[in-house]
mmCIF file of C-alpha atoms in Angstrom:
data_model
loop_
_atom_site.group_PDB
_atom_site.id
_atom_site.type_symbol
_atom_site.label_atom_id
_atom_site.label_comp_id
_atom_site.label_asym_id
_atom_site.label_seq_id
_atom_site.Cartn_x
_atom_site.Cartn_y
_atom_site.Cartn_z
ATOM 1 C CA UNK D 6 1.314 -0.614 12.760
ATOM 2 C CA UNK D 7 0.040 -4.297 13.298
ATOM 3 C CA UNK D 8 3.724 -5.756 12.508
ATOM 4 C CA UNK D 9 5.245 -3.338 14.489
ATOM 5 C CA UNK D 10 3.190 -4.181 17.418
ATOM 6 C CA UNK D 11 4.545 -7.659 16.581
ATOM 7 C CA UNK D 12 8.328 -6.612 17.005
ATOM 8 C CA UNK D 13 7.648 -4.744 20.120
ATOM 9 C CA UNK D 14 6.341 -8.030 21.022
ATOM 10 C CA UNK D 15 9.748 -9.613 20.272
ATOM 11 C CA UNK D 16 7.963 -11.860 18.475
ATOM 12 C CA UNK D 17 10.022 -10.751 14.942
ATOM 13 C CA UNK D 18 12.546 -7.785 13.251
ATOM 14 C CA UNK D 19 12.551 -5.698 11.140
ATOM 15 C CA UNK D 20 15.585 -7.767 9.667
ATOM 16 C CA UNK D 21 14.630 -10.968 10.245
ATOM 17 C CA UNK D 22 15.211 -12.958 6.869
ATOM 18 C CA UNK D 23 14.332 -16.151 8.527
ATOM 19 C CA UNK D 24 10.966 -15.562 9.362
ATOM 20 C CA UNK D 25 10.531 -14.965 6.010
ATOM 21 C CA UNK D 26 12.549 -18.582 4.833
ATOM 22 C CA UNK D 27 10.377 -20.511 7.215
ATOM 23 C CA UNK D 28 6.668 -18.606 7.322
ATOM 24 C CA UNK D 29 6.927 -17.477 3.049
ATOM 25 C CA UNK D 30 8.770 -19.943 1.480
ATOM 26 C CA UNK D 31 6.237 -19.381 -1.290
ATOM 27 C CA UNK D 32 7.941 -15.869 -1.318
ATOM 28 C CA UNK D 33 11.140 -17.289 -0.288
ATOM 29 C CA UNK D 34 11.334 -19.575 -3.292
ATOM 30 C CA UNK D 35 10.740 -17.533 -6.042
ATOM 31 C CA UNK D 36 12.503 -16.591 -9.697
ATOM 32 C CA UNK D 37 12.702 -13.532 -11.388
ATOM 33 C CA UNK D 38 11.109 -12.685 -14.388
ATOM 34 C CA UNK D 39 13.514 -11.081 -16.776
ATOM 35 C CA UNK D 40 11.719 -11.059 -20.542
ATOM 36 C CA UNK D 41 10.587 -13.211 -22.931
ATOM 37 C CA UNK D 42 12.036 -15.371 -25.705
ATOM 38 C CA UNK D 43 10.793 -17.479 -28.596
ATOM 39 C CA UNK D 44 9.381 -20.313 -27.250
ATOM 40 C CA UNK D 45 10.112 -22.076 -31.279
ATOM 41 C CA UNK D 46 6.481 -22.802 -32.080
ATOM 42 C CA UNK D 47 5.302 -19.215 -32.691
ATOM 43 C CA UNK D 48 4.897 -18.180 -28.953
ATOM 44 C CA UNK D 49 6.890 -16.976 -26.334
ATOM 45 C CA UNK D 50 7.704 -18.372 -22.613
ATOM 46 C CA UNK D 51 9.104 -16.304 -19.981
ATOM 47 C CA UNK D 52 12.571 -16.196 -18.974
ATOM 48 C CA UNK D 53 12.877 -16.798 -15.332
ATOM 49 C CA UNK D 54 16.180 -16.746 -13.220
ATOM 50 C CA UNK D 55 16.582 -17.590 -9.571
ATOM 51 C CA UNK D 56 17.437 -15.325 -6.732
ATOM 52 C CA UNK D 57 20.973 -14.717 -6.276
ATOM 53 C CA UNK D 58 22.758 -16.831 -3.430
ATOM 54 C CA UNK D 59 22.806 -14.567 -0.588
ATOM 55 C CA UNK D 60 19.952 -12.275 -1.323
ATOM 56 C CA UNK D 61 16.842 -12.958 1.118
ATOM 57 C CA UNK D 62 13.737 -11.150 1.490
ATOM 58 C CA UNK D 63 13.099 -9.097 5.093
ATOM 59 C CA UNK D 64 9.979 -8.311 6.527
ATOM 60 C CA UNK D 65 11.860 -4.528 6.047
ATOM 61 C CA UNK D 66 12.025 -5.186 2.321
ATOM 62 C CA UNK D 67 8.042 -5.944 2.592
ATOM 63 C CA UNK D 68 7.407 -2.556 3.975
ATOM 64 C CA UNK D 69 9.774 -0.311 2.305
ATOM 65 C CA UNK D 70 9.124 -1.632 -1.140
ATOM 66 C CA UNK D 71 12.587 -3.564 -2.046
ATOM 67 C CA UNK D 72 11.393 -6.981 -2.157
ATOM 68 C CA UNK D 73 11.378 -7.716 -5.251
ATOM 69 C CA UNK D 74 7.481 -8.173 -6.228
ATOM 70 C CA UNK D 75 5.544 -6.339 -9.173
ATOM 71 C CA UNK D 76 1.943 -5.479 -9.620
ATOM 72 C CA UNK D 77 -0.128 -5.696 -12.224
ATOM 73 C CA UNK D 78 -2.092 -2.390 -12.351
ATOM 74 C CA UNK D 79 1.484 -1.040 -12.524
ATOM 75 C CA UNK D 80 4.169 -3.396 -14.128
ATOM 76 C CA UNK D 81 3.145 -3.943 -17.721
ATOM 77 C CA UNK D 82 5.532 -7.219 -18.127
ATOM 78 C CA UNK D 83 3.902 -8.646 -14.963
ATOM 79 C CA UNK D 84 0.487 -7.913 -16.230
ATOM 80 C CA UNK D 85 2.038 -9.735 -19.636
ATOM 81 C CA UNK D 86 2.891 -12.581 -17.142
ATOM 82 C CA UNK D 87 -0.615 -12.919 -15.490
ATOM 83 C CA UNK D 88 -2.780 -11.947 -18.924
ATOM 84 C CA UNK D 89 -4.031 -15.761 -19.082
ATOM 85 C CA UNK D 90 -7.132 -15.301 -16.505
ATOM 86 C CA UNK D 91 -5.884 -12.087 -15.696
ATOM 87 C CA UNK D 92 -9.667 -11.083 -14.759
ATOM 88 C CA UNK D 93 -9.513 -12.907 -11.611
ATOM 89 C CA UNK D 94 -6.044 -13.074 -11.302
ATOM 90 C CA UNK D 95 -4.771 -9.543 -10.297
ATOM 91 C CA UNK D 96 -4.414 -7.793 -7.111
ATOM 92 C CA UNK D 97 -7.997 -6.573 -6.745
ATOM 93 C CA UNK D 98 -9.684 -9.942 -7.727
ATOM 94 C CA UNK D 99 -7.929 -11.697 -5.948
ATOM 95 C CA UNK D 100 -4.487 -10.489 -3.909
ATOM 96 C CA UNK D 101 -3.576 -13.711 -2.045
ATOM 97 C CA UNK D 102 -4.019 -15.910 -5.517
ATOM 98 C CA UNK D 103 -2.035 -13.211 -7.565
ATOM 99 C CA UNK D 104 1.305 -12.861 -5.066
ATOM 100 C CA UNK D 105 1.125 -16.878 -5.433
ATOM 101 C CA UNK D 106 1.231 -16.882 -9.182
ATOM 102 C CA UNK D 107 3.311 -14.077 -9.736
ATOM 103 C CA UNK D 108 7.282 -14.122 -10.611
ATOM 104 C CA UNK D 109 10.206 -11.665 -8.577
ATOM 105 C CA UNK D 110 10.391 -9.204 -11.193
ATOM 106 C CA UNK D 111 13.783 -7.538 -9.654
ATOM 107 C CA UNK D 112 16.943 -9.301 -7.437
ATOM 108 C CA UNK D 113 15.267 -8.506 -3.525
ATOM 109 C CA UNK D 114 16.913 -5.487 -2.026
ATOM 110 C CA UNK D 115 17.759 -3.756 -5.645
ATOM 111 C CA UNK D 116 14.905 -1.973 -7.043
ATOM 112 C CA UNK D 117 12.437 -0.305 -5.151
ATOM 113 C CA UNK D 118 8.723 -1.036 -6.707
ATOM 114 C CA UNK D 119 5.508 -0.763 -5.153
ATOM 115 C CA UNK D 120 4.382 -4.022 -5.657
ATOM 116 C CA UNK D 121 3.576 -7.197 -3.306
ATOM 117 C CA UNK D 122 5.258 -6.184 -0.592
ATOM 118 C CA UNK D 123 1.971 -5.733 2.152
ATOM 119 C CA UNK D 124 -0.291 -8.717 0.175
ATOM 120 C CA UNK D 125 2.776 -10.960 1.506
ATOM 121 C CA UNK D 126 3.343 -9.015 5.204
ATOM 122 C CA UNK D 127 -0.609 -10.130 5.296
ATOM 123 C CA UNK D 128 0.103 -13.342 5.022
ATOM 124 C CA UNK D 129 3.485 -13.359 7.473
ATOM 125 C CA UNK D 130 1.245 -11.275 9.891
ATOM 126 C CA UNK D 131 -1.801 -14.046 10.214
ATOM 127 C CA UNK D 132 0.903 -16.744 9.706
ATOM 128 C CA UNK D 133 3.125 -15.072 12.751
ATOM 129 C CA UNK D 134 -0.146 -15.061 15.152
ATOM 130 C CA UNK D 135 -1.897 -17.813 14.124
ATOM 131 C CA UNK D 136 -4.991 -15.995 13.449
ATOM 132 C CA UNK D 137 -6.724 -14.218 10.617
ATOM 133 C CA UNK D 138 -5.844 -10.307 9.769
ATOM 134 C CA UNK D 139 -9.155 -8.452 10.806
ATOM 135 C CA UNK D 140 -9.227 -10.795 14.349
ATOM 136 C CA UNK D 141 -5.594 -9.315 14.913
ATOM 137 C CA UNK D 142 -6.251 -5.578 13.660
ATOM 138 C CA UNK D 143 -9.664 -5.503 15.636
ATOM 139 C CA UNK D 144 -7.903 -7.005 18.838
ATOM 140 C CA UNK D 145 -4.885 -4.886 18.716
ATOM 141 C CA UNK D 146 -5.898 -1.343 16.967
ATOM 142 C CA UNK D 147 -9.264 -0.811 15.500
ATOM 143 C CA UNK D 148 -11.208 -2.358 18.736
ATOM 144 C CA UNK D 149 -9.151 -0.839 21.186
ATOM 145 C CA UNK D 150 -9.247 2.806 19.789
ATOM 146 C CA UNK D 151 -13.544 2.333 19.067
ATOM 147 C CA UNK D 152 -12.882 2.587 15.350
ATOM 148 C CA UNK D 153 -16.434 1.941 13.718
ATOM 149 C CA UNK D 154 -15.635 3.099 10.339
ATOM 150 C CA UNK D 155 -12.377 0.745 9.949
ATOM 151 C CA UNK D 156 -12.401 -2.884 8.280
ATOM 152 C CA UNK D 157 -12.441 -5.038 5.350
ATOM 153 C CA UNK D 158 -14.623 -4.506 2.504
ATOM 154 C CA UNK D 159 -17.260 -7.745 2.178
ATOM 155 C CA UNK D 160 -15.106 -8.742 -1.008
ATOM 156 C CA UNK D 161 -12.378 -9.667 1.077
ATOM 157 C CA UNK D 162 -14.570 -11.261 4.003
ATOM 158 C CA UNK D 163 -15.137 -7.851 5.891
ATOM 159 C CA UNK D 164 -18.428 -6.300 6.567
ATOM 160 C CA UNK D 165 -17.598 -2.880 6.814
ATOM 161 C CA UNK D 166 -19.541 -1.358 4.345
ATOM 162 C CA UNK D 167 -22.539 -3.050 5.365
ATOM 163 C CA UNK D 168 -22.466 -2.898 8.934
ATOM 164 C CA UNK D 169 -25.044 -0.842 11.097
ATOM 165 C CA UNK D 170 -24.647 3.071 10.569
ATOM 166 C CA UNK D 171 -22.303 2.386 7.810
ATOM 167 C CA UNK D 172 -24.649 2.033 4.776
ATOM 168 C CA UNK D 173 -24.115 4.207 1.879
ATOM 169 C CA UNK D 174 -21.441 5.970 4.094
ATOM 170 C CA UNK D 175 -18.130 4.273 2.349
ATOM 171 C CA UNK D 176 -19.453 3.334 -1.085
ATOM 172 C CA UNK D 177 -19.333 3.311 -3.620
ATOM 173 C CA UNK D 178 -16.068 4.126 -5.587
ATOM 174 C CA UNK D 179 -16.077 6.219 -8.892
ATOM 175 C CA UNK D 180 -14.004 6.160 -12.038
ATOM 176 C CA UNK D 181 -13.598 9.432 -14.161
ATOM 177 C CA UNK D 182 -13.318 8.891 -18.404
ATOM 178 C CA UNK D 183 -12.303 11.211 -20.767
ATOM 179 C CA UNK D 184 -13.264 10.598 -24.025
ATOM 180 C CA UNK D 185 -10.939 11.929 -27.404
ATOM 181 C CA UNK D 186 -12.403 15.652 -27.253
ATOM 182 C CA UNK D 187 -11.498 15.857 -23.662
ATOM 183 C CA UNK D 188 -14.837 15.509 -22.237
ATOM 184 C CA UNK D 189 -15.236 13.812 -18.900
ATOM 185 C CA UNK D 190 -17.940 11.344 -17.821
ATOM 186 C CA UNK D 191 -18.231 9.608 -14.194
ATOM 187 C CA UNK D 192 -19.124 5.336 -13.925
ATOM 188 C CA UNK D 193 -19.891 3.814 -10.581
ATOM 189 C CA UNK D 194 -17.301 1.415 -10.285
ATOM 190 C CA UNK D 195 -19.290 -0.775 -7.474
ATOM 191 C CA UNK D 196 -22.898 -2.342 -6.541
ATOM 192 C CA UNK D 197 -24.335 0.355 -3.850
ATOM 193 C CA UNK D 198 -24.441 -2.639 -1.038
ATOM 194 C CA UNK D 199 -22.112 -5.494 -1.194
ATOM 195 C CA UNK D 200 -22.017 -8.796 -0.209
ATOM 196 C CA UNK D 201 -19.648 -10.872 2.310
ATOM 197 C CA UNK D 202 -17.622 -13.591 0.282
ATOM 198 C CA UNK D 203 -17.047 -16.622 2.874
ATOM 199 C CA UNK D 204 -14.054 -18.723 1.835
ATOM 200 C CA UNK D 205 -14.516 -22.315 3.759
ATOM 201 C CA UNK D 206 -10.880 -22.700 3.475
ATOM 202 C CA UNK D 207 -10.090 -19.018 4.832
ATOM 203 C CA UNK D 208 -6.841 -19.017 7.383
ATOM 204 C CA UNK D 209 -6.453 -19.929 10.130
ATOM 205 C CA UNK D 210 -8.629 -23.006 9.644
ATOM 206 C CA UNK D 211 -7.742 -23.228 5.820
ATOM 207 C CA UNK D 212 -4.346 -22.476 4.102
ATOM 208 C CA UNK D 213 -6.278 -19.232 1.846
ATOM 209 C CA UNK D 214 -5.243 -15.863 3.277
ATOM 210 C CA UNK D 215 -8.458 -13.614 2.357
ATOM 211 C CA UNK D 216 -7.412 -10.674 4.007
ATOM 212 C CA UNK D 217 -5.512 -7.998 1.909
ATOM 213 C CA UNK D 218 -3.122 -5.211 2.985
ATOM 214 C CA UNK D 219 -2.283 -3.360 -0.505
ATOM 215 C CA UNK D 220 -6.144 -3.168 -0.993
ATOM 216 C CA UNK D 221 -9.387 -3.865 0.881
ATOM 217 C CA UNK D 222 -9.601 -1.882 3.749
ATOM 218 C CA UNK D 223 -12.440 1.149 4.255
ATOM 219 C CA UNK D 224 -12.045 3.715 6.849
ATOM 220 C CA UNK D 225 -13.531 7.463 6.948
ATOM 221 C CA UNK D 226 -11.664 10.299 7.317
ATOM 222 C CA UNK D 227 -11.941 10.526 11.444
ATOM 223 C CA UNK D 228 -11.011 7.316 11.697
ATOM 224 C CA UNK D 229 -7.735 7.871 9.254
ATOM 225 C CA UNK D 230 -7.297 10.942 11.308
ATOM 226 C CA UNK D 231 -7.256 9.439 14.409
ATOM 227 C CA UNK D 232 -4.781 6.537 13.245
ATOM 228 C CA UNK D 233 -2.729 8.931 11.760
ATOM 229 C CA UNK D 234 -2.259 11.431 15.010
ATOM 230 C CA UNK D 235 -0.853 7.958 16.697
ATOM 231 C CA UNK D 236 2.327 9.087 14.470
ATOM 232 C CA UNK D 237 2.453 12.448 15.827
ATOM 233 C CA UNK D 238 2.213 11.428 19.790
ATOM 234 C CA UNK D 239 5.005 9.069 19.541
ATOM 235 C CA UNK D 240 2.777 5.568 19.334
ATOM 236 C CA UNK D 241 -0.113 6.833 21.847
ATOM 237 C CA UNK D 242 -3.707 7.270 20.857
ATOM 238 C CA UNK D 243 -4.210 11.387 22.117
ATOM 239 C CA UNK D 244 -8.221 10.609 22.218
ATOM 240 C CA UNK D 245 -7.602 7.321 25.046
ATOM 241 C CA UNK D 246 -3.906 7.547 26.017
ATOM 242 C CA UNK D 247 -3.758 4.034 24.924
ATOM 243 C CA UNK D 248 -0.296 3.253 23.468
ATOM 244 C CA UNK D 249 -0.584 1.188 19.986
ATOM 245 C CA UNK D 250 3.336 1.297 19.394
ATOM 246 C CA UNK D 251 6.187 1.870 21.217
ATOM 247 C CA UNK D 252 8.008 5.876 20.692
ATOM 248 C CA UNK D 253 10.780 3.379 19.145
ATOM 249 C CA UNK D 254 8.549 1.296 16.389
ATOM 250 C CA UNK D 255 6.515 5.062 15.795
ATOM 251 C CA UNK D 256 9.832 6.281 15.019
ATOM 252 C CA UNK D 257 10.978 4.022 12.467
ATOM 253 C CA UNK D 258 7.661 3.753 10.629
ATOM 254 C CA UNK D 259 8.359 7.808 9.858
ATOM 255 C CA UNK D 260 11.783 7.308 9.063
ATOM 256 C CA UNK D 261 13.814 6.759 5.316
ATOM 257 C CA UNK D 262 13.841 3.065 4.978
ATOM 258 C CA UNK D 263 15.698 3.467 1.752
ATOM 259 C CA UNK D 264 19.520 2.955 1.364
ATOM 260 C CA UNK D 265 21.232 6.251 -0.192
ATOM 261 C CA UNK D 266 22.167 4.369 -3.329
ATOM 262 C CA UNK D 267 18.211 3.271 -4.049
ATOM 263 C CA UNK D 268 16.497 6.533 -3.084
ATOM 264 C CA UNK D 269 15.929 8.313 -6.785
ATOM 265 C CA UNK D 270 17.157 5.068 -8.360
ATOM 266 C CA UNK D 271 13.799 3.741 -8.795
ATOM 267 C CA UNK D 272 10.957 5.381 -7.801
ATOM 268 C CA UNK D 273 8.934 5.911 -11.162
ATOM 269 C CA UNK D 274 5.424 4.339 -10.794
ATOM 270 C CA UNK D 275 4.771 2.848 -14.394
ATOM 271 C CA UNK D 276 1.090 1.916 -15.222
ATOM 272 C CA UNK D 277 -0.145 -1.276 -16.608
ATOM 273 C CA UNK D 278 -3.892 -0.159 -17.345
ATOM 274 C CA UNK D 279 -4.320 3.876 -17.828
ATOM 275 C CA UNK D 280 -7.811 3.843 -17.013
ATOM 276 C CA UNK D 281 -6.914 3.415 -13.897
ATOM 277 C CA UNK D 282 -3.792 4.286 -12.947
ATOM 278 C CA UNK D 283 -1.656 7.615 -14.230
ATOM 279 C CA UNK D 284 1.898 6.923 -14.119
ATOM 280 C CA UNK D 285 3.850 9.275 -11.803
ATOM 281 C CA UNK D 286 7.631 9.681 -10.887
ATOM 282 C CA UNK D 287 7.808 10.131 -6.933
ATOM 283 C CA UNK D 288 11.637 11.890 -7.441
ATOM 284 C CA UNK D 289 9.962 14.357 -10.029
ATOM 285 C CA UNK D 290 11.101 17.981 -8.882
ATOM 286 C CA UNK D 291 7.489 19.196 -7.209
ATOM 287 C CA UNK D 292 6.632 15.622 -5.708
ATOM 288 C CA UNK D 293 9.474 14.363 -3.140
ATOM 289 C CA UNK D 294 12.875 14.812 -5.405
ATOM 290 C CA UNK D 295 15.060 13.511 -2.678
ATOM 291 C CA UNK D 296 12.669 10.933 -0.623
ATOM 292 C CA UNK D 297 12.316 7.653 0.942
ATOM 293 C CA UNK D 298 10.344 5.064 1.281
ATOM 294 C CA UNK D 299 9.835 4.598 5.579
ATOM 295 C CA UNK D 300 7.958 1.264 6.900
ATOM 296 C CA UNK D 301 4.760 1.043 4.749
ATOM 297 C CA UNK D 302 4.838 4.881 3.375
ATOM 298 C CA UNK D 303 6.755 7.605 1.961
ATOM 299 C CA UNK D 304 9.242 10.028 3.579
ATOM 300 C CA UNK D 305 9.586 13.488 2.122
ATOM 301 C CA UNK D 306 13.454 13.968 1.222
ATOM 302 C CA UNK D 307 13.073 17.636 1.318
ATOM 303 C CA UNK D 308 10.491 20.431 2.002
ATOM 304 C CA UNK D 309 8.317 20.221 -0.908
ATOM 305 C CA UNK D 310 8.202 22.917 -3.012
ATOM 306 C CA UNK D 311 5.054 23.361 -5.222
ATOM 307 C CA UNK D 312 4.584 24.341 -8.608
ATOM 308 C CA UNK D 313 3.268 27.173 -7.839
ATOM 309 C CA UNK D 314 6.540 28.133 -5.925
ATOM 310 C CA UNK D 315 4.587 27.726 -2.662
ATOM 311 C CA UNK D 316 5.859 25.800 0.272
ATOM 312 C CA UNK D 317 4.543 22.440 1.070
ATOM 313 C CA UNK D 318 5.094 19.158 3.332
ATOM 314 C CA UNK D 319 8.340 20.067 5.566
ATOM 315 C CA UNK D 320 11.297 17.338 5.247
ATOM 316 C CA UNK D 321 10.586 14.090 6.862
ATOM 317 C CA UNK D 322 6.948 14.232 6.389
ATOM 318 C CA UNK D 323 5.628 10.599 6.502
ATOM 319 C CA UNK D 324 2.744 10.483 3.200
ATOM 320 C CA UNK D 325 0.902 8.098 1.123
ATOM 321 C CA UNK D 326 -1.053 8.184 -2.200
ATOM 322 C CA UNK D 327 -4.145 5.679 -1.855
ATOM 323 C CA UNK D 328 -5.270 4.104 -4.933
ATOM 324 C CA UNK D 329 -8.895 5.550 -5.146
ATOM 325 C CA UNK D 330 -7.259 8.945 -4.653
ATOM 326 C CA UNK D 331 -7.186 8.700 -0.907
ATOM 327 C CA UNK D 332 -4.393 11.029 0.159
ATOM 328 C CA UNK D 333 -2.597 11.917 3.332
ATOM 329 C CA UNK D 334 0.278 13.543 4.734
ATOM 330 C CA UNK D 335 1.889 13.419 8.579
ATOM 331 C CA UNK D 336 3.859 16.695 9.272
ATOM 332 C CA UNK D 337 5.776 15.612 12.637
ATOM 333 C CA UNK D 338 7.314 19.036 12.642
ATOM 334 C CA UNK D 339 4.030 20.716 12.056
ATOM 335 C CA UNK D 340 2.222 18.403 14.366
ATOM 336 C CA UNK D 341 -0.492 17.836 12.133
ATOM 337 C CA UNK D 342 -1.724 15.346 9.787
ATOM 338 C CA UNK D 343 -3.887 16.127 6.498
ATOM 339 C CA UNK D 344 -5.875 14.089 4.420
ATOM 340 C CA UNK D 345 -7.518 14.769 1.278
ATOM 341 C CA UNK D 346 -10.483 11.713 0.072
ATOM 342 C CA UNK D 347 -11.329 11.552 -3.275
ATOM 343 C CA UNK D 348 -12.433 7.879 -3.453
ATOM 344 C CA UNK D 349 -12.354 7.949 -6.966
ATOM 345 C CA UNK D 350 -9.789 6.393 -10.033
ATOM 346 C CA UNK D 351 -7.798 7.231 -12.182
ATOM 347 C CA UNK D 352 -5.186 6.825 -9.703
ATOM 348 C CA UNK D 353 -2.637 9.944 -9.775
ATOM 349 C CA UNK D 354 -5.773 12.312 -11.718
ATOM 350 C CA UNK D 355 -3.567 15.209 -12.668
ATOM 351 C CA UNK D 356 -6.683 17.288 -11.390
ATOM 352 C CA UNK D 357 -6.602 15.113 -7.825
ATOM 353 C CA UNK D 358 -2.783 16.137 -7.828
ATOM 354 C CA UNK D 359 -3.386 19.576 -8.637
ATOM 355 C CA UNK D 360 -6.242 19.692 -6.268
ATOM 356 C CA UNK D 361 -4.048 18.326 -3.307
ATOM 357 C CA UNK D 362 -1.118 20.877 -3.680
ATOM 358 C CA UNK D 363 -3.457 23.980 -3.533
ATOM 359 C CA UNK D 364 -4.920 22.446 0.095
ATOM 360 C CA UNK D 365 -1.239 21.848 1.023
ATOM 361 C CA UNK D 366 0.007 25.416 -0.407
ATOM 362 C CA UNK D 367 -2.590 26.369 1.515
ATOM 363 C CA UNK D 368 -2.368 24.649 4.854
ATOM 364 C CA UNK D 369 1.486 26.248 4.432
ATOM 365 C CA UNK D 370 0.496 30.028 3.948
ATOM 366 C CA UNK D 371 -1.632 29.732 7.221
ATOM 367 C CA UNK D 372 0.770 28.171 9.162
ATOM 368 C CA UNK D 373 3.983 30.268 8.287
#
């Protein structure tokens, strides 16, 4: 929502490849990372090739996932890439550090990947305003709709968490094991109170960009709710009648991003560390066999059906899978939006999943 306030600004487009030449030439100036070969002394060195004359990143590309960029929860030869400090360099430890460091792992605009996409449309938004994320997200949507629930966690230089009614509310975030006879335990993943980190060379008055888009941001489930029914009223809060987007930028957030030709070319979602991610193919028959990517989520191809033979999400459906099991779909059609919080990882839990599609099966039957 934040960049598209920014293009009904006329400040940028969706298209707009210089933007991305002139405000992410660290992006801009990137090589690909194809394999590895003998390096002659009993290693190995990457093999890195530049981008091809004539392709150039868009801040579309950022959003719909054909940039170019890997991840390294997901992308095993990126993780490969990164595995020298990998502890504090990876997209949780540190995002803005990681996208600097990594490689292109595809051409831009012929693979779609989730990958760096938003960690760099952070960076182009704060660079584009002049100011740091959370100033422009609290000026422009979380402090105009009242949104108390809705920041940065303190890793990132947010005080969500921690702030006044807030405590013990959002944290902390679980992980689920499974140990060889198939018996589950649950770990707290975080302290129960965290602590701001201050960077002294944070942008705008240093050249570090702390805050995150593809991870650090807390919210409840009004909150979400509330964002979310912005989609459904055509870029207009329904609680204040304030209008966050225009009907035109609301439109193509919930549209198919996606060329034809790159629509079920690509959209497996490998995993780089099973404990925390389960790998899942978004074209897979009962997931979204003939989807999209839109602006920053995913557009249901076809009405869903589940594997139950139930009816789910109706065609064009905007929907997103959240890393700590944070689900959510936007049924324009319907005029409704569901969400479904687990806050917990293995990312893609096949009992999450299977959880989800009975509230959706649901949520169908009553509605029919």
């Amino acid at each position: 929502m934040a960049f598209m306030q920014l293009v009904d600004q006329g400040l940028t487009h969706l298209d707009d490849s210089d933007i991305i030449q002139k405000l992410l030439p660290e992006l801009a100036g990137k090589q690909i990372l194809t394999g590895y070969e003998d390096d002659g002394h009993g290693g190995e060195r990457p093999i890195l090739v530049p981008i091809e004359e004539g392709r150039k990143i868009t801040p579309r590309m950022l959003m719909n996932h054909t940039n170019g960029t890997g991840h390294t929860f997901f992308n095993p030869m990126m993780n490969r890439y990164l595995s020298s400090g990998w502890d504090k360099r990876n997209e949780t430890a540190d995002p803005h550090q990681t996208a600097l460091d990594a490689p292109l792992m595809w051409q831009p605009g012929t693979h779609t990947n989730y990958g760096q996409g938003f960690e760099w449309l952070a960076v182009l938004i704060e660079r584009l305003t002049g100011r740091s994320l959370d100033s422009v997200f609290q000026g422009s949507i979380f402090g105009k709709l009242g949104l108390q629930g809705t920041g940065w966690e303190e890793s990132y230089g947010g005080t969500i968490t921690s702030a006044l009614g807030n405590e013990g509310v959002l944290w902390p975030r679980s992980l689920k094991m499974t140990n060889g006879e198939g018996e589950e335990s649950w770990v707290v993943m975080d302290p129960p109170a965290l602590a701001t980190v201050e960077r002294k060379e944070a942008y705008p008055k240093g050249r570090y960009h702390t805050f995150p888009l593809g991870t650090g941001l807390v919210s409840t489930a009004s909150d979400l709710g509330r964002l979310l029914s912005i989609l459904l009223h055509e870029g207009k809060d329904p609680v204040s009648g304030t209008q966050i987007l225009t009907p035109s930028s609301a439109a193509q957030i919930m549209s198919p991003s996606l060329p034809p030709h790159l629509r079920n070319d690509s959209r497996l979602v490998p995993s780089a560390i099973p404990a925390l991610c389960v790998p899942v193919d978004l074209s897979a028959e009962h997931v979204d066999p003939e989807g999209s990517f839109g602006l920053g989520c995913g557009v249901q191809g076809e009405t869903r059906r589940l594997k139950d033979g139930r009816k789910g999400r109706g065609k064009g459906s905007v929907y997103w899978f959240g890393a700590a099991n944070t689900e959510f779909w936007v049924d324009g059609d319907k005029g409704i939006a569901v969400l479904c919080e687990g806050n917990y990882f293995p990312w893609n839990d096949a009992k999450w999943t299977s959880f989800v599609a009975g509230v959706e099966g649901r949520v169908y039957e009553a509605l029919a």
